[in-house]
XYZ file of N, CA and C in Angstrom:
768
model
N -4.854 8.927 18.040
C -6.241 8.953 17.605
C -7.030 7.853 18.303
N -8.455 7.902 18.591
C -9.255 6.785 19.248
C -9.634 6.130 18.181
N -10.157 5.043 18.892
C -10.801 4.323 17.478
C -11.902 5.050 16.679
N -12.840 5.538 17.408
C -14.035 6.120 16.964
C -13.280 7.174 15.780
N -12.389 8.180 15.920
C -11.905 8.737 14.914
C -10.819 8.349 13.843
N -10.448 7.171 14.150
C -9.667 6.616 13.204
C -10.917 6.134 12.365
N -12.259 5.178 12.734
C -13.459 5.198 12.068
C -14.173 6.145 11.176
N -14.288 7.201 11.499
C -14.719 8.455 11.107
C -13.437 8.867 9.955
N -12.621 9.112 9.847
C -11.573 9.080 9.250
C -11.342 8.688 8.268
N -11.591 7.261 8.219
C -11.676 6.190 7.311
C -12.808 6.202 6.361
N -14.330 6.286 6.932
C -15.218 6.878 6.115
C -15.560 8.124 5.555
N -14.857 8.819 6.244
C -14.572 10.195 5.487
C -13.510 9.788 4.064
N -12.460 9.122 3.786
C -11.751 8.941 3.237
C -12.463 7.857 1.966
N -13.284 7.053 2.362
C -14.029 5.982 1.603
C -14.975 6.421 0.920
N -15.911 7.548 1.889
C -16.924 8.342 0.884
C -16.134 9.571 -0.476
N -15.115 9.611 0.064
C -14.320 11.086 -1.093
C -13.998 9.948 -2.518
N -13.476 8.613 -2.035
C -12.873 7.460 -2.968
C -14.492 7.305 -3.656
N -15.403 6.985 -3.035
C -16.934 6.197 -3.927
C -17.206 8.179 -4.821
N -17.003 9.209 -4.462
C -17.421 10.145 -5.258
C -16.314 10.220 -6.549
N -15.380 10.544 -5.947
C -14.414 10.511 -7.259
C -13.718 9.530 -8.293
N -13.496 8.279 -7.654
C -13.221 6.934 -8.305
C -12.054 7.760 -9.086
N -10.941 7.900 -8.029
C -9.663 7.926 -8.692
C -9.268 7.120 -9.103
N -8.242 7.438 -10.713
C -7.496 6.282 -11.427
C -6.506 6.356 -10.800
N -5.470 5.040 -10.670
C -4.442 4.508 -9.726
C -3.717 3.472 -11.164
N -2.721 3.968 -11.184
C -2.202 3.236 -11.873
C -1.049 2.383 -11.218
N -1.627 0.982 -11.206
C -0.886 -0.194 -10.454
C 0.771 -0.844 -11.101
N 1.599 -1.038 -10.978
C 2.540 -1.486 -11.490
C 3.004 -2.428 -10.552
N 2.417 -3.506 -10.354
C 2.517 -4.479 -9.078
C 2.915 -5.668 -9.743
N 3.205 -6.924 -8.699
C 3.982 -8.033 -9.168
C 2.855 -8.713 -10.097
N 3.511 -9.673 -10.852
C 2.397 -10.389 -11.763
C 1.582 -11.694 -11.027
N 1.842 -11.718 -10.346
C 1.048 -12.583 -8.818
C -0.226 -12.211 -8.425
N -0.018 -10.945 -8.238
C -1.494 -9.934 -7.373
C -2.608 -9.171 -8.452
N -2.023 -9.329 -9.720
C -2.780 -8.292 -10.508
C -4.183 -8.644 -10.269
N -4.511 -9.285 -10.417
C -6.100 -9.468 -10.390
C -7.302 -8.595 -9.171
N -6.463 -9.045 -7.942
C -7.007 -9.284 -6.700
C -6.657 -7.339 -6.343
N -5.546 -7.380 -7.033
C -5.397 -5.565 -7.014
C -6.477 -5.257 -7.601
N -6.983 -5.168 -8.865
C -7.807 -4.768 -9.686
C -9.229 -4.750 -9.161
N -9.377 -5.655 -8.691
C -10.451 -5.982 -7.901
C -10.910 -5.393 -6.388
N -9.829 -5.008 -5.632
C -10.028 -4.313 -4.712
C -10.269 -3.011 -5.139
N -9.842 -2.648 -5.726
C -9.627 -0.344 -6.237
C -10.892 -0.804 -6.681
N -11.658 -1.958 -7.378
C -12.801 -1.770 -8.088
C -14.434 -1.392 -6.852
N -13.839 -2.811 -5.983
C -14.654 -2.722 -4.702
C -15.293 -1.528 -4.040
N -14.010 -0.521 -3.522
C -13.789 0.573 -3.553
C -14.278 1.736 -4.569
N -14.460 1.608 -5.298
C -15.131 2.314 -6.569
C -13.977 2.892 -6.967
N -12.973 2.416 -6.923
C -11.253 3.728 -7.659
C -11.383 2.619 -8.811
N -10.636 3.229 -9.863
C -10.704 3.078 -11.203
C -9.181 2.287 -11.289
N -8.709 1.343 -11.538
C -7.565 0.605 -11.848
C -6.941 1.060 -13.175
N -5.935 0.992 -13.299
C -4.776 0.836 -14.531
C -3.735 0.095 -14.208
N -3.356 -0.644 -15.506
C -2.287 -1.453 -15.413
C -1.409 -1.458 -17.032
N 0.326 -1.001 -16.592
C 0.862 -0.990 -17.746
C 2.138 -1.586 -17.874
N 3.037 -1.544 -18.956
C 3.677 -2.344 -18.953
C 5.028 -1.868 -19.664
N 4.417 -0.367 -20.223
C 5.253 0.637 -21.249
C 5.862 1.429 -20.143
N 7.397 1.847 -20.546
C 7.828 3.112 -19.600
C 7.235 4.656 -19.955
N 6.703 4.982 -21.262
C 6.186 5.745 -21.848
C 4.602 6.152 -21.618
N 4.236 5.042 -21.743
C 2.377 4.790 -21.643
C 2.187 4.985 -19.921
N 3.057 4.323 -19.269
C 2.878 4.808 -17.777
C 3.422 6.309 -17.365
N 3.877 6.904 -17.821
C 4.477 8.388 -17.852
C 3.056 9.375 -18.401
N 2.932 8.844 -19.522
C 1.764 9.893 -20.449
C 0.533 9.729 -19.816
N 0.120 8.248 -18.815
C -1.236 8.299 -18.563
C -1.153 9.148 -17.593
N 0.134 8.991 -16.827
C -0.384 10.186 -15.180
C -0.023 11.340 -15.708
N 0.237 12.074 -16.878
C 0.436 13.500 -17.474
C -1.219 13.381 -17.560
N -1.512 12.606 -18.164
C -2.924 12.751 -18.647
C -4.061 12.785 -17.804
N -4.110 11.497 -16.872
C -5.339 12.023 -16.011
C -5.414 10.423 -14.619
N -3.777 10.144 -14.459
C -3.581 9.768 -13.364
C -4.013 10.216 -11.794
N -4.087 9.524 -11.118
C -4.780 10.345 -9.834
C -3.862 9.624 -8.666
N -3.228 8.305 -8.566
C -2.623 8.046 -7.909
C -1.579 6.795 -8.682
N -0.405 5.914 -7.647
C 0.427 5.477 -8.669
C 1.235 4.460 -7.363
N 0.792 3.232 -7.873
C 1.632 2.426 -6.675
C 2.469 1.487 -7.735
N 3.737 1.547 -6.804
C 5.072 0.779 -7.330
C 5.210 -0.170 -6.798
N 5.032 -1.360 -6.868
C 5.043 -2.920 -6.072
C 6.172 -3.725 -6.477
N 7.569 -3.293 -6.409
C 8.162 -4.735 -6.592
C 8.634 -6.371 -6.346
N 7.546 -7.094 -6.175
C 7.375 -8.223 -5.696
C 8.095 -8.912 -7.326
N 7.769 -8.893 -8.659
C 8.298 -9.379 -8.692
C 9.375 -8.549 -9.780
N 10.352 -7.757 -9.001
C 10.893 -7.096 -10.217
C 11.631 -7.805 -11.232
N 11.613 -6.949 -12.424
C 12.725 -6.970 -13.382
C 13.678 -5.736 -14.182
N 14.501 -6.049 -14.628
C 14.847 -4.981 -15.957
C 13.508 -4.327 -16.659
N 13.140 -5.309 -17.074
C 11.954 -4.058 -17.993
C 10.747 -3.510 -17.068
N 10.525 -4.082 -15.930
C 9.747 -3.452 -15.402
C 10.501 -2.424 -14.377
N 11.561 -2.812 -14.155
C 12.257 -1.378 -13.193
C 12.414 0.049 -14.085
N 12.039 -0.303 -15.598
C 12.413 1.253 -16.560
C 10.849 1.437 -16.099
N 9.824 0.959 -15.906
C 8.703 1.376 -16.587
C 8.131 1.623 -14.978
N 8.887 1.106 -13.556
C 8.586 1.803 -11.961
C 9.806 3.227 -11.925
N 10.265 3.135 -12.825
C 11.282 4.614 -12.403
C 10.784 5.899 -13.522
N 9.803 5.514 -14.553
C 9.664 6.282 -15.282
C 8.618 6.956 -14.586
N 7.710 5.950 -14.049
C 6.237 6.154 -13.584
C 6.594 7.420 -12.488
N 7.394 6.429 -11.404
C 7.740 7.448 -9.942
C 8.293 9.045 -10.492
N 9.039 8.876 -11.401
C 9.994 10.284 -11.731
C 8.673 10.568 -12.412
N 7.991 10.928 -13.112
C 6.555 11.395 -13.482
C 5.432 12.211 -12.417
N 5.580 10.598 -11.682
C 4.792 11.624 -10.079
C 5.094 12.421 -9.715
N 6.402 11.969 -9.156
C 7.688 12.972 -8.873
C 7.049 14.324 -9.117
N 7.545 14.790 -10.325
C 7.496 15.838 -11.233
C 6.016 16.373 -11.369
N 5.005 15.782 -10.757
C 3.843 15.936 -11.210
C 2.965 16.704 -9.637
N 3.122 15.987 -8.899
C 3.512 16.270 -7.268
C 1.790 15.203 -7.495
N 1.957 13.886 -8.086
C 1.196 12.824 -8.055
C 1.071 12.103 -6.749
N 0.542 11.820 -5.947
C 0.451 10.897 -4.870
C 0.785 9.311 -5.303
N 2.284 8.873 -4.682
C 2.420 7.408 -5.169
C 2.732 7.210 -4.025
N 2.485 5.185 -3.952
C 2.883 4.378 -2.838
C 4.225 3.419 -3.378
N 5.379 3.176 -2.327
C 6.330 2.218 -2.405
C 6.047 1.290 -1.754
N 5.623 0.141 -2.259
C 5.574 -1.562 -1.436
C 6.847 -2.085 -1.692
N 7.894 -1.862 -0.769
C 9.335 -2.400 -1.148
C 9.431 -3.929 -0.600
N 8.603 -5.143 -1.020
C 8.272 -6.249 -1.107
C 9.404 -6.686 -0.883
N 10.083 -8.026 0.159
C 10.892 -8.391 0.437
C 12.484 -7.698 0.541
N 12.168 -6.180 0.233
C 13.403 -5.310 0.225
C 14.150 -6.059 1.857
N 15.903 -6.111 1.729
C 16.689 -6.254 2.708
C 16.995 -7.802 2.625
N 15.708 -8.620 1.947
C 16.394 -10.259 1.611
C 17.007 -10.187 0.266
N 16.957 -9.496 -0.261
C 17.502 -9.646 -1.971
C 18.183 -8.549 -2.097
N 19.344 -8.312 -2.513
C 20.254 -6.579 -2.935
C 19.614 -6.098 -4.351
N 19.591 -6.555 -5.432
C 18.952 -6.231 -6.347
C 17.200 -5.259 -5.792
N 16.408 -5.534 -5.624
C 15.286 -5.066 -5.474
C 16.018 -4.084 -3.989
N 16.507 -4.053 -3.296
C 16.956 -2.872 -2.003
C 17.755 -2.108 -2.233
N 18.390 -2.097 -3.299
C 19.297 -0.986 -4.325
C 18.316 -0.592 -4.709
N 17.299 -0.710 -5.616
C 16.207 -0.531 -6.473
C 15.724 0.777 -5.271
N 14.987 -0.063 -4.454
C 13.893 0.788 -3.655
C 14.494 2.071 -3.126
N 16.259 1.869 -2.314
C 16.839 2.956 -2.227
C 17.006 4.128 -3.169
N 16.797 3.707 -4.291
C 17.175 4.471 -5.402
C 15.522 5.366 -5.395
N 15.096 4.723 -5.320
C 13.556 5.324 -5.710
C 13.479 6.210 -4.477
N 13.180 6.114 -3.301
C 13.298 7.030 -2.362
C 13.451 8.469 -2.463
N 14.642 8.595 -3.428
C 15.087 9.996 -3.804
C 13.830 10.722 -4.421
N 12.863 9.669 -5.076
C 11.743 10.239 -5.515
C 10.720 10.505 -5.240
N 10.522 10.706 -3.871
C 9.663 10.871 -2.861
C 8.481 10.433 -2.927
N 8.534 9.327 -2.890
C 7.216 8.812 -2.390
C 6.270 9.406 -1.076
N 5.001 9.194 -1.437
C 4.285 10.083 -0.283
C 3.551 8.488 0.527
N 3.618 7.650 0.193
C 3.616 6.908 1.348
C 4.157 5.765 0.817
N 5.447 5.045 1.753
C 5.328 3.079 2.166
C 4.641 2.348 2.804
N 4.749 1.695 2.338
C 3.606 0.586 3.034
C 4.463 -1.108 2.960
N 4.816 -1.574 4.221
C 5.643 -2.772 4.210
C 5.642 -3.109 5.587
N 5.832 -4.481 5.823
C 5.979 -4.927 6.636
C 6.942 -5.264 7.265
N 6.740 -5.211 8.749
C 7.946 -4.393 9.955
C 9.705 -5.360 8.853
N 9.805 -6.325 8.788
C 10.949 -6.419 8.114
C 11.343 -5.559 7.085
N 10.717 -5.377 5.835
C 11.006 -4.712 4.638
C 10.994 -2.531 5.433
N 10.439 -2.105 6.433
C 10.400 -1.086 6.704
C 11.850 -0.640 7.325
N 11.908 -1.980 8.430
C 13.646 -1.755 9.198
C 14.213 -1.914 8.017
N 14.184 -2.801 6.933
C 15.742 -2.708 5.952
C 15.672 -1.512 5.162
N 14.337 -1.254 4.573
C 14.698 0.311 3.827
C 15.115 1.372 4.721
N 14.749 1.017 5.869
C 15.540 2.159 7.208
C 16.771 1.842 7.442
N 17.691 1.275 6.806
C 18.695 0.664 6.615
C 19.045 0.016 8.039
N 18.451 -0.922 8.871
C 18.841 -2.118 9.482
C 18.743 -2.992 9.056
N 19.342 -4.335 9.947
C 19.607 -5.496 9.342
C 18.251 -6.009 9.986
N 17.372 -6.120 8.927
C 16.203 -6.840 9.717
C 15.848 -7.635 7.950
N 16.310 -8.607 7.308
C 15.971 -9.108 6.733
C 14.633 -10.212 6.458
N 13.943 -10.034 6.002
C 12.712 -10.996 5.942
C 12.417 -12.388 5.746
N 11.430 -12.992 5.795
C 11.471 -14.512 4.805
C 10.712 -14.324 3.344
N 11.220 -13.720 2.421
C 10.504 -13.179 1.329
C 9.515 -12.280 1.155
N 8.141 -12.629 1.028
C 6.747 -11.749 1.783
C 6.475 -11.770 3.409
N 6.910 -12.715 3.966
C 6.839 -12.728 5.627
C 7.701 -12.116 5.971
N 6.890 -11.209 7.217
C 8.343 -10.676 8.134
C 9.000 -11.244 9.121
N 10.232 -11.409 10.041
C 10.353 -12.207 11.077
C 10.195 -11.473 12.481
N 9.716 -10.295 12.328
C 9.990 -9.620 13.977
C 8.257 -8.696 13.662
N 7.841 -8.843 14.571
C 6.362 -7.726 15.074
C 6.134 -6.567 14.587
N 5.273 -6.219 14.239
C 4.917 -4.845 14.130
C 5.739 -3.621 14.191
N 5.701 -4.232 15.594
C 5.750 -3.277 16.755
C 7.023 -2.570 17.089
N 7.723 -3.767 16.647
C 9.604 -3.543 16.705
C 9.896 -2.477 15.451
N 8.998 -2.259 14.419
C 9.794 -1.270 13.736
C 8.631 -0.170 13.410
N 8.344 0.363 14.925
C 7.845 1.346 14.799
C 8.856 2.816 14.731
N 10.110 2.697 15.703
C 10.937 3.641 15.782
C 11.951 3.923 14.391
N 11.958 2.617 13.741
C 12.593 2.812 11.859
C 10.900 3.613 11.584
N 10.241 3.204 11.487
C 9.334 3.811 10.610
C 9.653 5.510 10.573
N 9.358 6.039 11.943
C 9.540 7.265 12.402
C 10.627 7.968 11.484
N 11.942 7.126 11.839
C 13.115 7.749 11.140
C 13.215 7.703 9.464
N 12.177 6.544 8.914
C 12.325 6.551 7.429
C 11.294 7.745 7.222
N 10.053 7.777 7.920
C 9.490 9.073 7.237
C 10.147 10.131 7.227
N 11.181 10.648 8.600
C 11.585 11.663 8.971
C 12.396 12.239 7.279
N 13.334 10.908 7.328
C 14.130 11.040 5.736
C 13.607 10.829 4.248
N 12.806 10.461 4.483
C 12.475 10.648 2.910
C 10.795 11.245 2.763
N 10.924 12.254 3.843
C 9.293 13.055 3.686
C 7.968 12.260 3.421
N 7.718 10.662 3.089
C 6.911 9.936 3.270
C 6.446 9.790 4.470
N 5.166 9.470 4.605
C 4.243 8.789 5.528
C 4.788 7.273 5.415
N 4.246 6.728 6.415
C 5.064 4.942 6.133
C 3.795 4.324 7.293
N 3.608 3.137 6.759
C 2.488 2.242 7.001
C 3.569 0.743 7.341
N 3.441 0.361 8.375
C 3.832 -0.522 8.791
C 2.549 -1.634 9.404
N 2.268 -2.697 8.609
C 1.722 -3.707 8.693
C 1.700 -4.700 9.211
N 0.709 -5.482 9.922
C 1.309 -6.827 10.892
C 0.171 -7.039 11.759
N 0.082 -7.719 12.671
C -1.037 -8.655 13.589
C -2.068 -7.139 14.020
N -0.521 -5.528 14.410
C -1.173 -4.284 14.589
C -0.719 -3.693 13.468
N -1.524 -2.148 12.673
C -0.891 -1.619 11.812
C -0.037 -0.195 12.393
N 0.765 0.160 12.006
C 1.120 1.252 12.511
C 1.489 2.466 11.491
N 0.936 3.624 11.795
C 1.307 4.571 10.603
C 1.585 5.727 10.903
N 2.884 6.395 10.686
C 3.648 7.429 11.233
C 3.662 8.216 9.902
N 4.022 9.958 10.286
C 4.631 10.931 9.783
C 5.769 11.317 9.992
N 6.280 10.726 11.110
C 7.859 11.010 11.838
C 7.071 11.280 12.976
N 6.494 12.224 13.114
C 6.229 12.725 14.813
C 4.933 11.846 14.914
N 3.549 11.860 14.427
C 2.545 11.206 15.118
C 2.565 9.924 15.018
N 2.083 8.587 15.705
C 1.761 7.643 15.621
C 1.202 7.035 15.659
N 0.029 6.370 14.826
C -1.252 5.976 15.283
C -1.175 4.395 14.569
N -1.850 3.667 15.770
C -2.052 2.070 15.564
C -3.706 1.842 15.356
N -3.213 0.667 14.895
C -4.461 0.668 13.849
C -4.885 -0.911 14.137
N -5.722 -1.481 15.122
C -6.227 -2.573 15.019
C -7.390 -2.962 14.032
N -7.305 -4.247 14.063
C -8.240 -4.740 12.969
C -7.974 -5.915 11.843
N -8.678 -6.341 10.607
C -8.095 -7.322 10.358
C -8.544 -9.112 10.568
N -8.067 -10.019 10.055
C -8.062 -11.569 10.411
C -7.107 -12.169 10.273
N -6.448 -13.243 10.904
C -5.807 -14.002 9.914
C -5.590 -14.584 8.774
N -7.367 -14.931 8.443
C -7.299 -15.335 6.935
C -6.669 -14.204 5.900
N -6.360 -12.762 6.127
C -5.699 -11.918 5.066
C -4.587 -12.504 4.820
N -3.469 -13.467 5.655
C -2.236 -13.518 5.495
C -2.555 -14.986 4.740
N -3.751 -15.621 4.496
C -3.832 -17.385 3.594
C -4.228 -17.123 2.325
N -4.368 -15.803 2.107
C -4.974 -15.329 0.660
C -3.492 -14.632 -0.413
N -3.414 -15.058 -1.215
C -2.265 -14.582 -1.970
C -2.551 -13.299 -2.307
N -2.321 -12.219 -2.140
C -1.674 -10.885 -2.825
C -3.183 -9.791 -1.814
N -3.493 -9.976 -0.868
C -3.962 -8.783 0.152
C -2.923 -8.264 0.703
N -2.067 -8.369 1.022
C -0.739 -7.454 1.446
C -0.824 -6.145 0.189
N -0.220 -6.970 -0.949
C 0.129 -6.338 -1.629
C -1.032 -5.617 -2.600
N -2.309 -6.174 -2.883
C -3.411 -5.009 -3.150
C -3.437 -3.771 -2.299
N -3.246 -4.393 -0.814
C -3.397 -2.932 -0.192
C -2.323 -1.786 -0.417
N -1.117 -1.835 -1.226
C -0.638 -1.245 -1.657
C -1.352 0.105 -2.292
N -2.067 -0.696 -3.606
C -3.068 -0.254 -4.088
C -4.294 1.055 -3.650
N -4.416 0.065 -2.614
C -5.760 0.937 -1.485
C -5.295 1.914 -1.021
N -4.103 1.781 -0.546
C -3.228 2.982 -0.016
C -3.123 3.909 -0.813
N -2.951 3.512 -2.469
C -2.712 4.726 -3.436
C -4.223 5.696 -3.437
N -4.983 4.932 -3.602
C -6.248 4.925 -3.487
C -6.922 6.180 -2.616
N -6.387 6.019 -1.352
C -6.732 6.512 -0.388
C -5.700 8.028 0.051
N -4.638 8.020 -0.034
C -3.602 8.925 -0.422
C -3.740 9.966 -0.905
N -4.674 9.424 -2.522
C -4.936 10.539 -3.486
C -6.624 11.221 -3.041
N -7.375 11.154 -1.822
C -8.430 11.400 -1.594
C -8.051 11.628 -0.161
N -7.509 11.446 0.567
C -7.171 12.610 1.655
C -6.686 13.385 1.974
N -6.637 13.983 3.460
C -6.252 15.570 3.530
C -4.642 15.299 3.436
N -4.201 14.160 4.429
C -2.907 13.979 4.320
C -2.320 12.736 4.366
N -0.809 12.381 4.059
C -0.621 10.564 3.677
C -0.422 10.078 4.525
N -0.720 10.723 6.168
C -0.944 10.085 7.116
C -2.311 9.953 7.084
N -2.928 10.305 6.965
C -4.442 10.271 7.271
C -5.024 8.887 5.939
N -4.522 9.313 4.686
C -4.357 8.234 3.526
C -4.047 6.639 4.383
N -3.229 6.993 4.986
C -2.354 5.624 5.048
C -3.316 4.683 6.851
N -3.714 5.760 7.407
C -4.882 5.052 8.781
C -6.107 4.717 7.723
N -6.716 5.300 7.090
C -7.386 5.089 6.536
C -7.601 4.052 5.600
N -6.731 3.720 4.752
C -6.461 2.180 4.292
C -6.470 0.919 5.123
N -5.467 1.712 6.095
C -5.524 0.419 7.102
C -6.801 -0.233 7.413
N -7.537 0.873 7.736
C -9.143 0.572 8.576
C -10.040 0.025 7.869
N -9.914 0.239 6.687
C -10.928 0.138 5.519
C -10.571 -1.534 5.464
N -9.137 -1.852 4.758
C -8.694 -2.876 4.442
C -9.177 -3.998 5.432
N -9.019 -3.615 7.203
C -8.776 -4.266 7.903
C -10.165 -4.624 8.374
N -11.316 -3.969 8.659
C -12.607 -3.843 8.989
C -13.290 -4.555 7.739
N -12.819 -4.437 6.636
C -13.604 -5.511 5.616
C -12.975 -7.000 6.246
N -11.738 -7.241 6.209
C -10.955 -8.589 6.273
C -11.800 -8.987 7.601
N -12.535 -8.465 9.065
C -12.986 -9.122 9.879
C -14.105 -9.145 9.941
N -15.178 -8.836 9.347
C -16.424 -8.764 8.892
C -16.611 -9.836 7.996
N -15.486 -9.948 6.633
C -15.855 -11.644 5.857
C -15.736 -12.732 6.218
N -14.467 -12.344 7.848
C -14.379 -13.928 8.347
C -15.452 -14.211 8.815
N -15.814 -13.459 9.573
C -17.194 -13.551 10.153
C -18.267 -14.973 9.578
N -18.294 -14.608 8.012
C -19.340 -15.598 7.406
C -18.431 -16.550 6.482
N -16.855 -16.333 6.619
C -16.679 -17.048 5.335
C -14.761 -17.728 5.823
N -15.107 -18.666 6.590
C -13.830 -19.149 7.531
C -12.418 -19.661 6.809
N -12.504 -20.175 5.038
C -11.808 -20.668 4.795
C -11.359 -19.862 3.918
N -9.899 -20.158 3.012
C -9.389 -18.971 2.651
C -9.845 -18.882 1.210
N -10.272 -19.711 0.476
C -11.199 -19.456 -0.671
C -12.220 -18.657 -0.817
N -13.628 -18.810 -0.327
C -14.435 -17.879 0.398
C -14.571 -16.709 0.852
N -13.364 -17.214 1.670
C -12.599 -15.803 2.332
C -12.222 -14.546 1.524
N -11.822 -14.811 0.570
C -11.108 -14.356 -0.987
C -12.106 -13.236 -1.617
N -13.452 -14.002 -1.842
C -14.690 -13.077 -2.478
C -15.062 -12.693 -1.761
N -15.281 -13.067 -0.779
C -16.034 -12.260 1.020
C -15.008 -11.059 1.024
N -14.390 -11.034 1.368
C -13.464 -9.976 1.282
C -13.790 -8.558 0.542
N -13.519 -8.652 -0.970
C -14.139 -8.020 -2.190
C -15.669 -7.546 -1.785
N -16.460 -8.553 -1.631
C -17.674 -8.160 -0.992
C -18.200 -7.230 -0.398
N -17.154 -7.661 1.500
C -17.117 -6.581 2.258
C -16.342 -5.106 2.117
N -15.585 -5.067 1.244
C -15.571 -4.092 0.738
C -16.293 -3.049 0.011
N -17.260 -3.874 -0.448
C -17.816 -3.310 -1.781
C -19.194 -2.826 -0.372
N -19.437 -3.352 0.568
C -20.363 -3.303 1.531
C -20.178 -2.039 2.479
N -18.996 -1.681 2.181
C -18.555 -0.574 3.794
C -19.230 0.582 3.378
């Protein structure tokens, strides 16, 4: 895709999100909640946040629209209440995102994410470390940081969509987002996204966001990128430090 239509794309995808203000029900680490909430709001998508394995099951019976699983910081009670949610979608043919957050440095949470897989997620979204380990290489991370480029796990990406019918969003200095066969990179972005705590992982979020309002979770998943990334270089623009940076952000979002 050129840029001009990855652009077009993206606002096609942003105007369907400001008409419908899909609900997204977030189940993300207790770190990011806010800054999640706040982005889907930017965006005009409608946030949820729960904590029940039950109450997250009945809301997407009820009038869920999308459903991101973030385990940054898992546990026992929150792994009943990300497997109830996913097997719900599942069953529902719901549009959800997997942020398999440091998956491949920890076995606990990369058992987890493997397990979920089976439940087809319609898009990941992780960075080139956490993408090679759910593609089962040894590419272990430094927790939320990855240690290798983009770029290096573009060919896992390919093969994890191929296997588990997801779209996959691979994140980093470039974004990259595959179906198995197409591949489209996605410039854009600042550095200040990586001095701000939990923009990685809101865009999880955005992704759900965006997923549940396009034609397809490739198209979902360029489209986040652009959105996410075209706000983040527009606030540096006026707002250099990472505080600032923080509401500028939100802002330019709320601006696109």
């Amino acid at each position: 895709m050129t840029d001009e239509q990855i652009r077009s794309l993206a606002g096609s995808v942003l105007t369907t999100i400001r008409a419908k203000h899909p609900l997204i029900l977030s189940l993300t680490n207790s770190v990011v909640q806010p800054i999640t909430a706040n982005m889907l709001l930017a965006v005009e998508a409608s946030p949820v946040m729960l904590s029940d394995a039950g109450e997250a099951a009945e809301l997407l019976r009820l009038c869920g629209n999308g459903l991101l699983v973030n385990v940054g910081t898992l546990s026992r009670t929150q792994e009943e209440v990300m497997r109830a949610a996913a097997r719900t979608a599942h069953e529902l043919g719901t549009p959800w995102v997997l942020d398999p957050v440091a998956v491949g440095l920890l076995s606990y949470r990369t058992a987890f994410c493997a397990e979920l897989l089976a439940l087809k997620p319609t898009l990941i979204r992780g960075n080139a470390s956490e993408i090679m380990a759910l593609a089962g290489l040894d590419a272990a991370g430094r927790g939320t940081d990855s240690t290798v480029g983009s770029e290096s796990a573009v060919e896992a990406a390919r093969d994890l969509a191929r296997r588990s019918g997801a779209a996959v969003l691979v994140t980093g200095e470039t974004d990259y987002a595959t179906d198995g066969e197409t591949v489209v990179a996605i410039q854009g972005g600042h550095p200040l996204m990586t001095r701000v705590t939990g923009v990685g992982c809101a865009m999880g979020a955005l992704c759900a966001a965006c997923v549940a309002c396009a034609e397809t979770p490739l198209a979902g998943a360029v489209a986040a990128s652009f959105i996410l990334g075209e706000a983040g270089a527009r606030a540096a623009e006026r707002a250099p430090h990472p505080g600032s940076f923080a509401a500028a952000l939100l802002d330019e979002l709320d601006r696109l």
